[in-house]
Amino acid sequence: MRLFPAEPRIDIYEEGFEDHDLLDRAPLGARLSRLLDAVDDPQVVAVDGGWGTGKSFFLKCWVGAHTLENEGKAQTVYFDAFLNDYGDDPLIPLTSEIETRFPGDDEGNKAWQRAKLAAAKLWRPVVRMSIASASAGLSELTGPVLDAAINEAKDSSKEAVDEFWSRVDARRAAIEDFRGAIRDLVGSTGERGLPERKLIVVVDELDRCRPDYALSLLETIKHFFSEPGVHFVLGVNLAELENMVRARYGGGTNAKLYLQKFISLSFALPDRDLKDHGLMPLPLAYFDRKADEMGVEDALFKLVRRYLELEPVARAISLRSVNRILSSMILIQAPEGDFSKLVIGYQVLVSGLIILRAVFPEQYQLARQNRLTFDAVSEVFGFQKDTTDTTPHWEALLHYVWATFLEPDRIQGNWPKVFGPFGVPDPKRELVLVIDDRMEQYNLS
């Protein structure tokens, strides 16, 4: 029995999807490989997914799978943006990470040493200016940037002014030298400049970075790496990235249009299990496989799964919240292992509390405070507030159990065995006792 779902360890570059593809995403990886191998002009592809949808795991598998399983010819590089956002300039750590992928390649090494030298020159500008301005033509160096330069030098000698402009020219030359090194790295030849080999850089965790760093990284990709044969694959939540754009440039900014300048195309990770012909929600399929692996009691598994199948719950859960649900289930059953000995009413209640804590924490806190209402629970779980003779058994059971504790006057019909021979004499007090006894002895951090 495990308390937490096992996190597979992936040896990036040496392993692919084989033995790791719990969610059957290898076909998506093969499709991405075919696209990037076929296209010569530079692409920036966003692998779009919310937090907890498994996009980082997908990308880590894909980096190795591109060569090992998909017969890809490009050199792949994995760059964790979040681990490197402690600085202001993403060019230096990105350059350093790419260099590690050409250790024994004389041709690639020579080109990359040239790129490193150019990057070092770019790292020490006299006047701080944006990448876009620094890489623009001389005629475009106007407006605020030019004003800043004039103010910087207004009390200086002519030599200082000349030095400023010479450094601007040197910076521009360094940018061109860096891009020339990139062209040498991929071996662009012939009149059409088509690459002899390709470079694919996977940038993961972009949406976890500081907004300034994340957007600066996009600018770096556009202005320094936009060369034939060089592709970037971004692991990102595009909705969150749009929020970063608005935070930096103002709420009225058309964030989607802004990002189109940097991102060529995107594809969303599917939210359905491809092994089941796309019929089963992905978190539910993941729950099934991990619950068996972790040793969850059968009675607890079946009831929690019934809750997960409810439409409002299915819409709200992610792979990350499923992990918390699974760990809560282990904690519930571990101390005495007696969940299956509880009468069915208490089993249904405890299973529902597990879902509330992991997926709807505000409602769970209200339950702890004895302020949860029956109307709120029926909305969260999507069952009818009133039952009839045609109400499905599971919905009627949910209605009866939750009404028992939250609004006894709603109870209709006779359910003598749900809470045993003595029923629930003091429902409000009993709910708090169940939460304290079953839910709050152990808390996941």
Coordinates of C-alpha atoms in Angstrom, one line a residue, residues 1-442:
M1 CA 0.0 0.0 0.0
R2 CA 1.3 3.5 -0.9
L3 CA 0.3 6.8 0.7
F4 CA 1.1 8.8 -2.4
P5 CA 0.8 7.9 -6.1
A6 CA 4.3 6.9 -7.4
E7 CA 6.0 9.5 -9.5
P8 CA 7.8 7.7 -12.2
R9 CA 11.4 8.7 -12.6
I10 CA 12.3 9.6 -16.1
D11 CA 15.8 9.6 -17.4
I12 CA 15.4 12.5 -19.8
Y13 CA 17.1 11.9 -23.2
E14 CA 17.5 8.2 -22.3
E15 CA 13.8 7.1 -21.9
G16 CA 10.6 7.9 -23.7
F17 CA 7.0 6.9 -23.2
E18 CA 7.6 3.1 -23.0
D19 CA 6.8 1.9 -19.4
H20 CA 5.7 5.4 -18.4
D21 CA 2.6 6.0 -20.6
L22 CA -0.1 5.5 -18.1
L23 CA -2.4 8.0 -20.0
D24 CA -1.7 6.6 -23.5
R25 CA -0.1 9.8 -24.8
A26 CA 2.6 8.2 -26.9
P27 CA 0.6 8.7 -30.1
L28 CA 0.4 12.4 -29.4
G29 CA 4.2 12.5 -29.0
A30 CA 4.6 10.7 -32.3
R31 CA 2.4 13.2 -34.0
L32 CA 4.4 16.1 -32.6
S33 CA 7.7 14.5 -33.7
R34 CA 6.4 14.0 -37.3
L35 CA 5.3 17.7 -37.5
L36 CA 8.6 19.1 -36.2
D37 CA 10.7 16.8 -38.3
A38 CA 8.8 17.8 -41.4
V39 CA 8.8 21.6 -41.0
D40 CA 12.0 23.6 -41.7
D41 CA 10.9 27.1 -40.8
P42 CA 11.2 27.9 -37.1
Q43 CA 8.2 27.0 -35.0
V44 CA 7.1 27.7 -31.4
V45 CA 4.5 25.1 -30.4
A46 CA 2.6 25.5 -27.1
V47 CA 1.5 22.3 -25.4
D48 CA -1.5 23.8 -23.6
G49 CA -2.9 22.4 -20.4
G50 CA -4.1 23.6 -17.0
W51 CA -2.1 22.9 -13.9
G52 CA -2.3 19.3 -12.9
T53 CA -3.0 18.0 -16.4
G54 CA 0.3 16.1 -16.8
K55 CA 1.9 18.3 -19.4
S56 CA 5.3 18.3 -17.7
F57 CA 5.3 14.5 -17.6
F58 CA 4.3 14.4 -21.2
L59 CA 7.1 16.7 -22.3
K60 CA 9.8 14.8 -20.2
C61 CA 8.8 11.6 -21.9
W62 CA 8.6 13.2 -25.3
V63 CA 12.2 14.6 -25.2
G64 CA 13.6 11.1 -25.2
A65 CA 10.8 9.6 -27.3
H66 CA 11.5 11.9 -30.2
T67 CA 14.7 10.1 -31.0
L68 CA 14.3 6.7 -29.3
E69 CA 10.7 5.8 -30.4
N70 CA 9.7 8.3 -33.1
E71 CA 12.9 8.2 -35.3
G72 CA 13.3 11.9 -34.9
K73 CA 16.5 13.4 -36.3
A74 CA 16.5 16.6 -34.3
Q75 CA 18.7 17.2 -31.3
T76 CA 16.4 17.7 -28.3
V77 CA 17.0 19.9 -25.2
Y78 CA 15.0 20.1 -22.1
F79 CA 14.9 23.5 -20.2
D80 CA 13.0 24.0 -16.9
A81 CA 12.1 27.6 -17.1
F82 CA 10.9 27.8 -13.5
L83 CA 14.3 26.5 -12.1
N84 CA 16.0 29.3 -13.9
D85 CA 13.8 32.3 -13.3
Y86 CA 15.9 33.6 -10.4
G87 CA 17.8 35.9 -12.8
D88 CA 16.6 38.6 -15.2
D89 CA 18.1 37.4 -18.5
P90 CA 17.0 34.0 -19.8
L91 CA 19.5 33.9 -22.6
I92 CA 22.4 32.9 -20.5
P93 CA 20.9 29.8 -18.8
L94 CA 19.2 28.8 -22.0
T95 CA 22.5 29.0 -23.9
S96 CA 24.2 27.0 -21.1
E97 CA 21.5 24.2 -21.2
I98 CA 21.8 23.8 -25.0
E99 CA 25.5 23.5 -24.8
T100 CA 25.2 20.4 -22.7
R101 CA 23.7 18.6 -25.6
F102 CA 26.7 19.0 -27.9
P103 CA 29.6 17.6 -25.7
G104 CA 31.3 15.4 -28.2
D105 CA 30.3 17.2 -31.4
D106 CA 33.2 19.2 -32.8
E107 CA 31.1 21.1 -35.3
G108 CA 28.3 21.8 -32.9
N109 CA 30.8 22.7 -30.1
K110 CA 32.6 25.2 -32.3
A111 CA 29.3 26.9 -33.2
W112 CA 28.2 26.9 -29.6
Q113 CA 31.4 28.4 -28.3
R114 CA 30.8 31.2 -30.7
A115 CA 27.2 31.6 -29.5
K116 CA 28.4 31.6 -25.8
L117 CA 30.8 34.4 -26.6
A118 CA 28.1 36.5 -28.3
A119 CA 25.7 35.8 -25.4
A120 CA 28.3 37.0 -22.9
K121 CA 28.7 40.3 -24.8
L122 CA 24.9 40.7 -24.8
W123 CA 24.8 40.2 -21.0
R124 CA 26.6 43.4 -20.2
P125 CA 24.9 46.3 -21.9
V126 CA 25.8 49.9 -20.7
V127 CA 22.2 51.1 -20.9
R128 CA 19.4 48.6 -20.0
M129 CA 17.0 48.3 -23.0
S130 CA 14.5 45.8 -24.2
I131 CA 15.6 42.9 -26.5
A132 CA 13.2 44.1 -29.1
S133 CA 14.9 47.6 -29.2
A134 CA 18.4 46.2 -29.1
S135 CA 17.8 44.0 -32.0
A136 CA 16.0 46.6 -34.1
G137 CA 17.6 48.5 -37.0
L138 CA 19.3 51.8 -36.2
S139 CA 16.4 53.8 -37.7
E140 CA 14.1 52.1 -35.2
L141 CA 16.0 53.2 -32.1
T142 CA 13.7 56.1 -31.4
G143 CA 11.2 57.3 -28.8
P144 CA 11.7 56.4 -25.1
V145 CA 14.8 54.3 -25.8
L146 CA 16.5 57.2 -27.6
D147 CA 15.4 59.7 -25.0
A148 CA 16.9 57.5 -22.3
A149 CA 20.2 57.3 -24.2
I150 CA 20.3 61.1 -24.6
N151 CA 19.5 61.7 -20.9
E152 CA 22.2 59.2 -20.0
A153 CA 24.8 61.1 -22.0
K154 CA 23.5 64.8 -21.8
D155 CA 26.1 65.8 -19.2
S156 CA 28.9 63.6 -20.7
S157 CA 31.6 64.4 -23.1
K158 CA 31.4 63.6 -26.8
E159 CA 33.6 60.6 -26.1
A160 CA 31.0 59.2 -23.8
V161 CA 28.3 59.7 -26.4
D162 CA 30.4 58.0 -29.0
E163 CA 31.1 55.2 -26.6
F164 CA 27.4 54.7 -26.0
W165 CA 26.6 54.4 -29.7
S166 CA 29.6 52.1 -30.3
R167 CA 28.3 49.8 -27.6
V168 CA 24.8 49.8 -29.1
D169 CA 26.4 48.8 -32.4
A170 CA 28.4 46.1 -30.7
R171 CA 25.3 44.7 -29.1
R172 CA 23.6 44.6 -32.4
A173 CA 26.6 42.9 -33.9
A174 CA 26.6 40.4 -31.0
I175 CA 23.0 39.5 -31.7
E176 CA 23.8 38.8 -35.4
D177 CA 26.8 36.8 -34.4
F178 CA 24.7 34.7 -32.0
R179 CA 22.1 34.1 -34.7
G180 CA 24.9 33.2 -37.1
A181 CA 26.2 30.6 -34.7
I182 CA 22.7 29.1 -34.5
R183 CA 22.7 28.9 -38.3
D184 CA 26.1 27.1 -38.1
L185 CA 24.8 24.8 -35.5
V186 CA 21.9 23.5 -37.6
G187 CA 24.0 23.7 -40.8
S188 CA 21.9 26.0 -42.9
T189 CA 23.1 25.7 -46.4
G190 CA 22.2 26.5 -50.0
E191 CA 20.2 29.3 -51.5
R192 CA 17.1 28.4 -49.5
G193 CA 19.1 28.1 -46.3
L194 CA 17.5 24.8 -45.3
P195 CA 19.0 23.1 -42.2
E196 CA 21.0 20.0 -42.4
R197 CA 19.9 19.0 -38.8
K198 CA 17.5 20.5 -36.4
L199 CA 17.4 21.7 -32.8
I200 CA 14.3 21.3 -30.7
V201 CA 14.2 23.0 -27.3
V202 CA 11.5 22.0 -24.8
V203 CA 10.7 24.8 -22.4
D204 CA 8.8 23.5 -19.4
E205 CA 7.0 25.2 -16.5
L206 CA 6.8 28.5 -18.3
D207 CA 3.5 29.5 -16.6
R208 CA 5.0 29.0 -13.2
C209 CA 7.7 31.7 -13.8
R210 CA 7.6 35.4 -12.8
P211 CA 5.6 37.2 -15.5
D212 CA 8.5 39.4 -16.5
Y213 CA 10.8 36.4 -16.9
A214 CA 8.3 34.3 -18.8
L215 CA 7.6 37.1 -21.3
S216 CA 11.3 37.9 -21.6
L217 CA 11.9 34.3 -22.4
L218 CA 9.4 34.5 -25.3
E219 CA 11.1 37.6 -26.6
T220 CA 14.5 35.8 -26.4
I221 CA 13.2 32.9 -28.4
K222 CA 11.8 35.2 -31.1
H223 CA 14.8 37.6 -31.4
F224 CA 17.7 35.2 -30.9
F225 CA 16.5 31.7 -32.1
S226 CA 14.2 32.4 -35.0
E227 CA 16.2 30.5 -37.6
P228 CA 15.3 27.6 -39.9
G229 CA 15.6 24.2 -38.2
V230 CA 15.2 25.6 -34.7
H231 CA 11.9 24.7 -32.9
F232 CA 10.7 25.4 -29.4
V233 CA 8.0 23.4 -27.6
L234 CA 6.5 25.2 -24.6
G235 CA 4.7 23.5 -21.7
V236 CA 2.3 26.1 -20.7
N237 CA -1.2 27.0 -19.5
L238 CA -2.1 29.6 -22.2
A239 CA -4.9 31.1 -20.1
E240 CA -2.4 31.8 -17.4
L241 CA 0.2 33.2 -19.9
E242 CA -2.5 35.6 -21.2
N243 CA -3.0 36.8 -17.6
M244 CA 0.8 37.5 -17.4
V245 CA 0.5 39.6 -20.5
R246 CA -2.3 41.6 -19.0
A247 CA -0.5 42.0 -15.7
R248 CA 2.6 43.4 -17.5
Y249 CA 0.9 45.6 -20.2
G250 CA -2.5 46.4 -18.6
G251 CA -5.9 44.8 -18.4
G252 CA -7.1 46.2 -21.7
T253 CA -4.3 44.4 -23.7
N254 CA -5.4 41.9 -26.3
A255 CA -3.3 39.1 -24.7
K256 CA -4.2 36.5 -27.2
L257 CA -3.1 38.7 -30.1
Y258 CA 0.1 39.6 -28.3
L259 CA 1.0 35.9 -27.9
Q260 CA 0.4 35.2 -31.5
K261 CA 3.6 37.1 -32.2
F262 CA 5.6 34.5 -30.4
I263 CA 3.6 31.2 -30.6
S264 CA 3.1 29.6 -34.0
L265 CA 0.6 27.0 -33.0
S266 CA -0.8 25.2 -30.0
F267 CA -2.4 21.9 -29.2
A268 CA -4.3 21.0 -26.0
L269 CA -3.6 17.8 -24.2
P270 CA -6.8 15.7 -24.4
D271 CA -9.0 15.4 -21.4
R272 CA -10.3 12.0 -22.4
D273 CA -8.7 8.6 -22.1
L274 CA -7.5 7.5 -25.6
K275 CA -7.5 3.9 -24.5
D276 CA -11.2 4.0 -24.1
H277 CA -12.0 5.5 -27.5
G278 CA -12.1 8.9 -25.9
L279 CA -15.2 8.1 -23.8
M280 CA -13.7 8.2 -20.3
P281 CA -12.6 11.4 -18.7
L282 CA -8.8 11.3 -18.2
P283 CA -8.7 11.9 -14.5
L284 CA -11.2 9.0 -14.0
A285 CA -9.0 6.6 -16.0
Y286 CA -6.0 7.8 -14.0
F287 CA -7.9 7.2 -10.8
D288 CA -8.8 3.6 -11.8
R289 CA -5.2 2.7 -12.5
K290 CA -3.6 4.4 -9.5
A291 CA -6.1 3.2 -7.0
D292 CA -5.3 -0.4 -7.9
E293 CA -1.6 0.3 -7.7
M294 CA -1.9 1.9 -4.3
G295 CA -4.0 -0.8 -2.7
V296 CA -7.3 1.2 -2.1
E297 CA -10.1 -0.9 -0.4
D298 CA -12.6 -2.0 -2.9
A299 CA -15.7 -0.6 -1.0
L300 CA -14.0 2.8 -0.7
F301 CA -12.9 2.8 -4.3
K302 CA -16.4 2.0 -5.6
L303 CA -18.1 4.8 -3.7
V304 CA -15.5 7.5 -4.4
R305 CA -15.6 6.5 -8.1
R306 CA -19.3 7.0 -8.1
Y307 CA -18.8 10.6 -6.8
L308 CA -16.1 11.2 -9.5
E309 CA -18.6 10.2 -12.2
L310 CA -21.0 12.9 -11.2
E311 CA -20.9 15.6 -13.9
P312 CA -20.0 18.6 -11.7
V313 CA -17.2 16.7 -10.1
A314 CA -15.9 15.3 -13.4
R315 CA -15.7 18.9 -14.7
A316 CA -13.8 20.1 -11.6
I317 CA -11.1 17.4 -11.1
S318 CA -7.6 17.3 -12.4
L319 CA -4.8 14.7 -12.2
R320 CA -3.4 16.7 -9.3
S321 CA -6.6 16.7 -7.4
V322 CA -7.0 12.9 -8.1
N323 CA -3.6 12.4 -6.4
R324 CA -4.9 14.2 -3.3
I325 CA -8.1 12.1 -3.3
L326 CA -6.1 8.9 -3.5
S327 CA -3.9 9.9 -0.6
S328 CA -6.9 10.9 1.5
M329 CA -8.4 7.5 0.8
I330 CA -5.3 5.7 2.0
L331 CA -5.3 7.8 5.2
I332 CA -9.0 7.0 5.8
Q333 CA -8.5 3.3 5.5
A334 CA -5.0 2.9 6.9
P335 CA -5.4 3.3 10.7
E336 CA -7.9 0.5 11.3
G337 CA -8.7 -0.7 7.8
D338 CA -12.4 -0.8 8.8
F339 CA -14.0 1.4 6.2
S340 CA -15.9 -1.6 4.7
K341 CA -17.3 -2.3 8.2
L342 CA -19.1 1.0 8.4
V343 CA -22.8 1.0 7.5
I344 CA -23.5 2.3 4.0
G345 CA -24.8 5.7 5.1
Y346 CA -21.5 6.5 6.8
Q347 CA -19.5 5.1 3.8
V348 CA -21.3 7.5 1.5
L349 CA -20.8 10.4 3.8
V350 CA -17.1 9.8 4.3
S351 CA -16.5 9.3 0.6
G352 CA -18.3 12.5 -0.2
L353 CA -16.2 14.4 2.4
I354 CA -13.0 13.2 0.7
I355 CA -14.2 14.7 -2.6
L356 CA -15.2 18.0 -0.9
R357 CA -11.9 18.4 0.8
A358 CA -9.8 17.7 -2.4
V359 CA -12.0 19.4 -5.0
F360 CA -14.4 21.8 -3.2
P361 CA -12.4 23.0 -0.2
E362 CA -14.7 25.9 0.6
Q363 CA -17.7 23.6 1.0
Y364 CA -15.6 21.3 3.1
Q365 CA -14.6 24.1 5.5
L366 CA -18.3 25.0 5.8
A367 CA -19.0 21.4 6.8
R368 CA -16.3 21.6 9.5
Q369 CA -18.0 24.7 10.8
N370 CA -21.4 23.1 10.7
R371 CA -22.5 25.7 8.2
L372 CA -22.8 23.6 5.1
T373 CA -26.3 23.6 3.5
F374 CA -28.1 20.8 1.7
D375 CA -28.7 23.1 -1.3
A376 CA -25.0 23.7 -1.6
V377 CA -24.2 20.0 -1.5
S378 CA -26.9 19.1 -4.1
E379 CA -25.4 21.8 -6.4
V380 CA -21.8 20.6 -5.9
F381 CA -22.6 17.0 -6.6
G382 CA -25.4 17.6 -9.1
F383 CA -28.2 15.5 -7.6
Q384 CA -31.9 16.5 -7.4
K385 CA -33.0 18.4 -4.3
D386 CA -36.2 16.3 -4.3
T387 CA -36.7 12.7 -5.1
T388 CA -39.5 10.8 -6.9
D389 CA -40.2 7.2 -7.6
T390 CA -38.2 7.5 -10.8
T391 CA -35.1 9.0 -9.2
P392 CA -32.1 6.6 -9.8
H393 CA -31.0 4.7 -6.8
W394 CA -27.6 6.4 -6.4
E395 CA -29.0 9.9 -6.6
A396 CA -31.7 8.9 -4.1
L397 CA -29.1 7.5 -1.7
L398 CA -27.0 10.7 -2.0
H399 CA -30.2 12.8 -1.3
Y400 CA -31.0 10.7 1.8
V401 CA -27.5 10.6 3.3
W402 CA -26.8 14.3 3.0
A403 CA -30.3 15.4 3.9
T404 CA -30.0 13.3 7.1
F405 CA -27.2 15.5 8.3
L406 CA -28.0 18.9 6.7
E407 CA -31.8 19.1 6.3
P408 CA -33.7 16.1 7.9
D409 CA -37.1 17.6 6.9
R410 CA -36.4 16.7 3.3
I411 CA -36.1 13.0 3.9
Q412 CA -38.8 11.0 2.2
G413 CA -39.3 7.2 2.1
N414 CA -38.0 4.5 4.3
W415 CA -34.2 3.7 4.4
P416 CA -33.9 1.7 7.6
K417 CA -30.6 0.1 6.9
V418 CA -28.6 3.1 5.7
F419 CA -27.5 4.2 9.2
G420 CA -28.1 1.0 11.0
P421 CA -30.8 0.1 13.6
F422 CA -30.3 3.3 15.7
G423 CA -30.1 5.9 12.9
V424 CA -28.5 9.2 13.5
P425 CA -30.0 10.7 16.8
D426 CA -28.1 14.1 16.6
P427 CA -27.2 14.7 12.9
K428 CA -25.6 18.1 13.2
R429 CA -23.3 17.0 16.0
E430 CA -22.6 13.7 14.3
L431 CA -21.4 15.4 11.1
V432 CA -18.7 17.3 13.0
L433 CA -17.7 14.2 14.9
V434 CA -17.3 12.2 11.7
I435 CA -15.2 15.0 10.2
D436 CA -13.0 15.2 13.3
D437 CA -12.6 11.4 13.7
R438 CA -12.3 10.4 10.1
M439 CA -11.0 13.4 8.2
E440 CA -9.0 15.6 10.5
Q441 CA -6.7 13.2 12.3
Y442 CA -4.4 13.3 9.3

